[in-house]
C-alpha cells in the first residue's frame, strides 16, 4: 500500500478508526501529533493497514 505522505495524511483524516501512536515511528521527521497512517497504531511496519481500511478510503479521495 505504499503511498505518498500526503495521501497517508488524507486517508487518516477520513478514517473513523485512526488511533494515534504514542511516539513517532521510524520516520524521525514525523511529528507525534501528525494525523497520518504513518502515525496510526493500526499501520504495520510493512506499511499496511491492519484493519484493511486504507483501500476503501483512498478510492473515495
PDB file of N, CA and C in Angstrom:
ATOM      1  N   UNK A   1       0.816  -1.180   0.000  1.00  0.00           N
ATOM      2  CA  UNK A   1       0.000   0.000   0.000  1.00  0.00           C
ATOM      3  C   UNK A   1       0.863   1.248   0.000  1.00  0.00           C
ATOM      4  N   UNK A   2       2.103   1.163  -0.244  1.00  0.00           N
ATOM      5  CA  UNK A   2       2.982   2.320  -0.182  1.00  0.00           C
ATOM      6  C   UNK A   2       2.404   3.479  -0.971  1.00  0.00           C
ATOM      7  N   UNK A   3       2.419   4.623  -0.348  1.00  0.00           N
ATOM      8  CA  UNK A   3       1.786   5.789  -0.931  1.00  0.00           C
ATOM      9  C   UNK A   3       2.549   7.037  -0.530  1.00  0.00           C
ATOM     10  N   UNK A   4       2.108   8.168  -1.010  1.00  0.00           N
ATOM     11  CA  UNK A   4       2.767   9.417  -0.643  1.00  0.00           C
ATOM     12  C   UNK A   4       2.375   9.815   0.781  1.00  0.00           C
ATOM     13  N   UNK A   5       3.201  10.609   1.391  1.00  0.00           N
ATOM     14  CA  UNK A   5       2.935  11.103   2.740  1.00  0.00           C
ATOM     15  C   UNK A   5       1.626  11.883   2.761  1.00  0.00           C
ATOM     16  N   UNK A   6       1.378  12.636   1.711  1.00  0.00           N
ATOM     17  CA  UNK A   6       0.144  13.420   1.616  1.00  0.00           C
ATOM     18  C   UNK A   6      -1.090  12.516   1.570  1.00  0.00           C
ATOM     19  N   UNK A   7      -1.014  11.437   0.824  1.00  0.00           N
ATOM     20  CA  UNK A   7      -2.138  10.503   0.736  1.00  0.00           C
ATOM     21  C   UNK A   7      -2.380   9.827   2.074  1.00  0.00           C
ATOM     22  N   UNK A   8      -1.314   9.404   2.747  1.00  0.00           N
ATOM     23  CA  UNK A   8      -1.460   8.802   4.076  1.00  0.00           C
ATOM     24  C   UNK A   8      -2.156   9.776   5.030  1.00  0.00           C
ATOM     25  N   UNK A   9      -1.824  11.032   4.939  1.00  0.00           N
ATOM     26  CA  UNK A   9      -2.441  12.029   5.800  1.00  0.00           C
ATOM     27  C   UNK A   9      -3.930  12.194   5.479  1.00  0.00           C
ATOM     28  N   UNK A  10      -4.267  12.292   4.205  1.00  0.00           N
ATOM     29  CA  UNK A  10      -5.667  12.450   3.796  1.00  0.00           C
ATOM     30  C   UNK A  10      -6.508  11.234   4.186  1.00  0.00           C
ATOM     31  N   UNK A  11      -5.960  10.047   4.029  1.00  0.00           N
ATOM     32  CA  UNK A  11      -6.675   8.831   4.410  1.00  0.00           C
ATOM     33  C   UNK A  11      -6.919   8.812   5.923  1.00  0.00           C
ATOM     34  N   UNK A  12      -5.900   9.115   6.696  1.00  0.00           N
ATOM     35  CA  UNK A  12      -6.033   9.090   8.157  1.00  0.00           C
ATOM     36  C   UNK A  12      -7.067  10.095   8.648  1.00  0.00           C
ATOM     37  N   UNK A  13      -7.135  11.256   8.015  1.00  0.00           N
ATOM     38  CA  UNK A  13      -8.122  12.273   8.400  1.00  0.00           C
ATOM     39  C   UNK A  13      -9.551  11.786   8.170  1.00  0.00           C
ATOM     40  N   UNK A  14      -9.733  10.890   7.218  1.00  0.00           N
ATOM     41  CA  UNK A  14     -11.065  10.380   6.886  1.00  0.00           C
ATOM     42  C   UNK A  14     -11.371   9.032   7.543  1.00  0.00           C
ATOM     43  N   UNK A  15     -10.410   8.484   8.256  1.00  0.00           N
ATOM     44  CA  UNK A  15     -10.559   7.157   8.841  1.00  0.00           C
ATOM     45  C   UNK A  15     -11.204   7.231  10.225  1.00  0.00           C
ATOM     46  N   UNK A  16     -12.303   6.526  10.379  1.00  0.00           N
ATOM     47  CA  UNK A  16     -13.007   6.525  11.670  1.00  0.00           C
ATOM     48  C   UNK A  16     -12.267   5.708  12.733  1.00  0.00           C
ATOM     49  N   UNK A  17     -11.308   4.878  12.320  1.00  0.00           N
ATOM     50  CA  UNK A  17     -10.569   4.039  13.269  1.00  0.00           C
ATOM     51  C   UNK A  17      -9.167   4.575  13.562  1.00  0.00           C
ATOM     52  N   UNK A  18      -8.839   5.769  13.072  1.00  0.00           N
ATOM     53  CA  UNK A  18      -7.499   6.316  13.318  1.00  0.00           C
ATOM     54  C   UNK A  18      -7.228   6.392  14.811  1.00  0.00           C
ATOM     55  N   UNK A  19      -6.095   5.860  15.206  1.00  0.00           N
ATOM     56  CA  UNK A  19      -5.685   5.851  16.605  1.00  0.00           C
ATOM     57  C   UNK A  19      -4.199   6.202  16.663  1.00  0.00           C
ATOM     58  N   UNK A  20      -3.901   7.379  17.154  1.00  0.00           N
ATOM     59  CA  UNK A  20      -2.533   7.901  17.165  1.00  0.00           C
ATOM     60  C   UNK A  20      -1.614   7.065  18.046  1.00  0.00           C
ATOM     61  N   UNK A  21      -0.423   6.788  17.534  1.00  0.00           N
ATOM     62  CA  UNK A  21       0.585   6.112  18.353  1.00  0.00           C
ATOM     63  C   UNK A  21       1.128   7.101  19.374  1.00  0.00           C
ATOM     64  N   UNK A  22       1.710   6.604  20.411  1.00  0.00           N
ATOM     65  CA  UNK A  22       2.176   7.472  21.482  1.00  0.00           C
ATOM     66  C   UNK A  22       3.584   8.023  21.252  1.00  0.00           C
ATOM     67  N   UNK A  23       4.258   7.531  20.226  1.00  0.00           N
ATOM     68  CA  UNK A  23       5.588   8.037  19.909  1.00  0.00           C
ATOM     69  C   UNK A  23       5.775   8.009  18.394  1.00  0.00           C
ATOM     70  N   UNK A  24       6.683   8.835  17.884  1.00  0.00           N
ATOM     71  CA  UNK A  24       6.910   8.828  16.432  1.00  0.00           C
ATOM     72  C   UNK A  24       7.422   7.477  15.968  1.00  0.00           C
ATOM     73  N   UNK A  25       7.098   7.127  14.731  1.00  0.00           N
ATOM     74  CA  UNK A  25       7.583   5.861  14.200  1.00  0.00           C
ATOM     75  C   UNK A  25       8.965   6.038  13.599  1.00  0.00           C
ATOM     76  N   UNK A  26       9.342   5.142  12.725  1.00  0.00           N
ATOM     77  CA  UNK A  26      10.687   5.144  12.167  1.00  0.00           C
ATOM     78  C   UNK A  26      11.032   6.399  11.373  1.00  0.00           C
ATOM     79  N   UNK A  27      10.049   7.172  10.991  1.00  0.00           N
ATOM     80  CA  UNK A  27      10.309   8.394  10.248  1.00  0.00           C
ATOM     81  C   UNK A  27      10.513   9.525  11.246  1.00  0.00           C
ATOM     82  N   UNK A  28      11.751   9.876  11.511  1.00  0.00           N
ATOM     83  CA  UNK A  28      12.078  10.827  12.566  1.00  0.00           C
ATOM     84  C   UNK A  28      11.537  12.227  12.306  1.00  0.00           C
ATOM     85  N   UNK A  29      11.219  12.572  11.060  1.00  0.00           N
ATOM     86  CA  UNK A  29      10.701  13.907  10.780  1.00  0.00           C
ATOM     87  C   UNK A  29       9.187  14.003  10.978  1.00  0.00           C
ATOM     88  N   UNK A  30       8.524  12.919  11.327  1.00  0.00           N
ATOM     89  CA  UNK A  30       7.084  12.939  11.572  1.00  0.00           C
ATOM     90  C   UNK A  30       6.818  13.456  12.983  1.00  0.00           C
ATOM     91  N   UNK A  31       5.960  14.421  13.072  1.00  0.00           N
ATOM     92  CA  UNK A  31       5.575  14.934  14.382  1.00  0.00           C
ATOM     93  C   UNK A  31       4.662  13.922  15.061  1.00  0.00           C
ATOM     94  N   UNK A  32       4.759  13.838  16.365  1.00  0.00           N
ATOM     95  CA  UNK A  32       3.957  12.880  17.122  1.00  0.00           C
ATOM     96  C   UNK A  32       2.466  13.177  17.007  1.00  0.00           C
ATOM     97  N   UNK A  33       2.094  14.430  16.764  1.00  0.00           N
ATOM     98  CA  UNK A  33       0.677  14.782  16.690  1.00  0.00           C
ATOM     99  C   UNK A  33       0.136  14.807  15.261  1.00  0.00           C
ATOM    100  N   UNK A  34       0.945  14.432  14.280  1.00  0.00           N
ATOM    101  CA  UNK A  34       0.508  14.440  12.887  1.00  0.00           C
ATOM    102  C   UNK A  34      -0.503  13.326  12.631  1.00  0.00           C
ATOM    103  N   UNK A  35      -1.591  13.667  11.957  1.00  0.00           N
ATOM    104  CA  UNK A  35      -2.607  12.687  11.593  1.00  0.00           C
ATOM    105  C   UNK A  35      -2.194  12.084  10.263  1.00  0.00           C
ATOM    106  N   UNK A  36      -1.815  10.829  10.297  1.00  0.00           N
ATOM    107  CA  UNK A  36      -1.339  10.119   9.117  1.00  0.00           C
ATOM    108  C   UNK A  36      -1.408   8.626   9.393  1.00  0.00           C
ATOM    109  N   UNK A  37      -1.535   7.849   8.335  1.00  0.00           N
ATOM    110  CA  UNK A  37      -1.460   6.396   8.509  1.00  0.00           C
ATOM    111  C   UNK A  37      -0.139   6.029   9.179  1.00  0.00           C
ATOM    112  N   UNK A  38       0.900   6.799   8.889  1.00  0.00           N
ATOM    113  CA  UNK A  38       2.225   6.520   9.439  1.00  0.00           C
ATOM    114  C   UNK A  38       2.296   6.722  10.950  1.00  0.00           C
ATOM    115  N   UNK A  39       1.322   7.418  11.526  1.00  0.00           N
ATOM    116  CA  UNK A  39       1.295   7.628  12.975  1.00  0.00           C
ATOM    117  C   UNK A  39       0.102   6.937  13.624  1.00  0.00           C
ATOM    118  N   UNK A  40      -0.449   5.935  12.947  1.00  0.00           N
ATOM    119  CA  UNK A  40      -1.616   5.199  13.450  1.00  0.00           C
ATOM    120  C   UNK A  40      -1.188   3.838  14.016  1.00  0.00           C
ATOM    121  N   UNK A  41      -1.818   3.438  15.098  1.00  0.00           N
ATOM    122  CA  UNK A  41      -1.498   2.152  15.721  1.00  0.00           C
ATOM    123  C   UNK A  41      -1.866   0.966  14.838  1.00  0.00           C
ATOM    124  N   UNK A  42      -2.766   1.173  13.879  1.00  0.00           N
ATOM    125  CA  UNK A  42      -3.205   0.085  13.002  1.00  0.00           C
ATOM    126  C   UNK A  42      -2.352  -0.058  11.743  1.00  0.00           C
ATOM    127  N   UNK A  43      -1.291   0.714  11.639  1.00  0.00           N
ATOM    128  CA  UNK A  43      -0.427   0.681  10.462  1.00  0.00           C
ATOM    129  C   UNK A  43       0.785  -0.187  10.770  1.00  0.00           C
ATOM    130  N   UNK A  44       1.002  -1.199   9.953  1.00  0.00           N
ATOM    131  CA  UNK A  44       2.076  -2.162  10.217  1.00  0.00           C
ATOM    132  C   UNK A  44       3.441  -1.643   9.784  1.00  0.00           C
ATOM    133  N   UNK A  45       4.481  -2.316  10.230  1.00  0.00           N
ATOM    134  CA  UNK A  45       5.850  -1.988   9.819  1.00  0.00           C
ATOM    135  C   UNK A  45       6.043  -2.172   8.319  1.00  0.00           C
ATOM    136  N   UNK A  46       5.219  -3.012   7.720  1.00  0.00           N
ATOM    137  CA  UNK A  46       5.279  -3.252   6.271  1.00  0.00           C
ATOM    138  C   UNK A  46       4.426  -2.254   5.493  1.00  0.00           C
ATOM    139  N   UNK A  47       3.942  -1.232   6.170  1.00  0.00           N
ATOM    140  CA  UNK A  47       3.145  -0.155   5.584  1.00  0.00           C
ATOM    141  C   UNK A  47       1.814  -0.638   5.020  1.00  0.00           C
ATOM    142  N   UNK A  48       1.087  -1.383   5.840  1.00  0.00           N
ATOM    143  CA  UNK A  48      -0.262  -1.843   5.507  1.00  0.00           C
ATOM    144  C   UNK A  48      -1.187  -1.563   6.677  1.00  0.00           C
ATOM    145  N   UNK A  49      -2.428  -1.242   6.364  1.00  0.00           N
ATOM    146  CA  UNK A  49      -3.439  -1.045   7.402  1.00  0.00           C
ATOM    147  C   UNK A  49      -3.877  -2.419   7.902  1.00  0.00           C
ATOM    148  N   UNK A  50      -3.704  -2.658   9.181  1.00  0.00           N
ATOM    149  CA  UNK A  50      -4.074  -3.946   9.768  1.00  0.00           C
ATOM    150  C   UNK A  50      -5.589  -4.165   9.741  1.00  0.00           C
ATOM    151  N   UNK A  51      -6.361  -3.092   9.635  1.00  0.00           N
ATOM    152  CA  UNK A  51      -7.821  -3.191   9.605  1.00  0.00           C
ATOM    153  C   UNK A  51      -8.370  -3.203   8.178  1.00  0.00           C
ATOM    154  N   UNK A  52      -7.481  -3.112   7.215  1.00  0.00           N
ATOM    155  CA  UNK A  52      -7.837  -3.127   5.792  1.00  0.00           C
ATOM    156  C   UNK A  52      -8.813  -2.003   5.434  1.00  0.00           C
ATOM    157  N   UNK A  53      -8.568  -0.823   5.977  1.00  0.00           N
ATOM    158  CA  UNK A  53      -9.433   0.329   5.723  1.00  0.00           C
ATOM    159  C   UNK A  53      -8.853   1.295   4.697  1.00  0.00           C
ATOM    160  N   UNK A  54      -7.580   1.177   4.396  1.00  0.00           N
ATOM    161  CA  UNK A  54      -6.920   2.129   3.512  1.00  0.00           C
ATOM    162  C   UNK A  54      -7.554   2.160   2.115  1.00  0.00           C
ATOM    163  N   UNK A  55      -7.663   1.026   1.458  1.00  0.00           N
ATOM    164  CA  UNK A  55      -8.162   0.993   0.080  1.00  0.00           C
ATOM    165  C   UNK A  55      -9.566   1.582  -0.086  1.00  0.00           C
ATOM    166  N   UNK A  56     -10.520   1.206   0.761  1.00  0.00           N
ATOM    167  CA  UNK A  56     -11.851   1.817   0.598  1.00  0.00           C
ATOM    168  C   UNK A  56     -11.840   3.337   0.766  1.00  0.00           C
ATOM    169  N   UNK A  57     -10.993   3.837   1.650  1.00  0.00           N
ATOM    170  CA  UNK A  57     -10.937   5.277   1.881  1.00  0.00           C
ATOM    171  C   UNK A  57     -10.231   5.972   0.722  1.00  0.00           C
ATOM    172  N   UNK A  58      -9.118   5.429   0.265  1.00  0.00           N
ATOM    173  CA  UNK A  58      -8.355   6.085  -0.799  1.00  0.00           C
ATOM    174  C   UNK A  58      -9.141   6.105  -2.109  1.00  0.00           C
ATOM    175  N   UNK A  59     -10.005   5.141  -2.339  1.00  0.00           N
ATOM    176  CA  UNK A  59     -10.839   5.128  -3.550  1.00  0.00           C
ATOM    177  C   UNK A  59     -11.798   6.327  -3.594  1.00  0.00           C
ATOM    178  N   UNK A  60     -12.139   6.844  -2.434  1.00  0.00           N
ATOM    179  CA  UNK A  60     -13.072   7.970  -2.365  1.00  0.00           C
ATOM    180  C   UNK A  60     -12.384   9.326  -2.416  1.00  0.00           C
ATOM    181  N   UNK A  61     -11.073   9.336  -2.440  1.00  0.00           N
ATOM    182  CA  UNK A  61     -10.347  10.618  -2.495  1.00  0.00           C
ATOM    183  C   UNK A  61     -10.411  11.235  -3.871  1.00  0.00           C
TER     184      UNK A  61
END
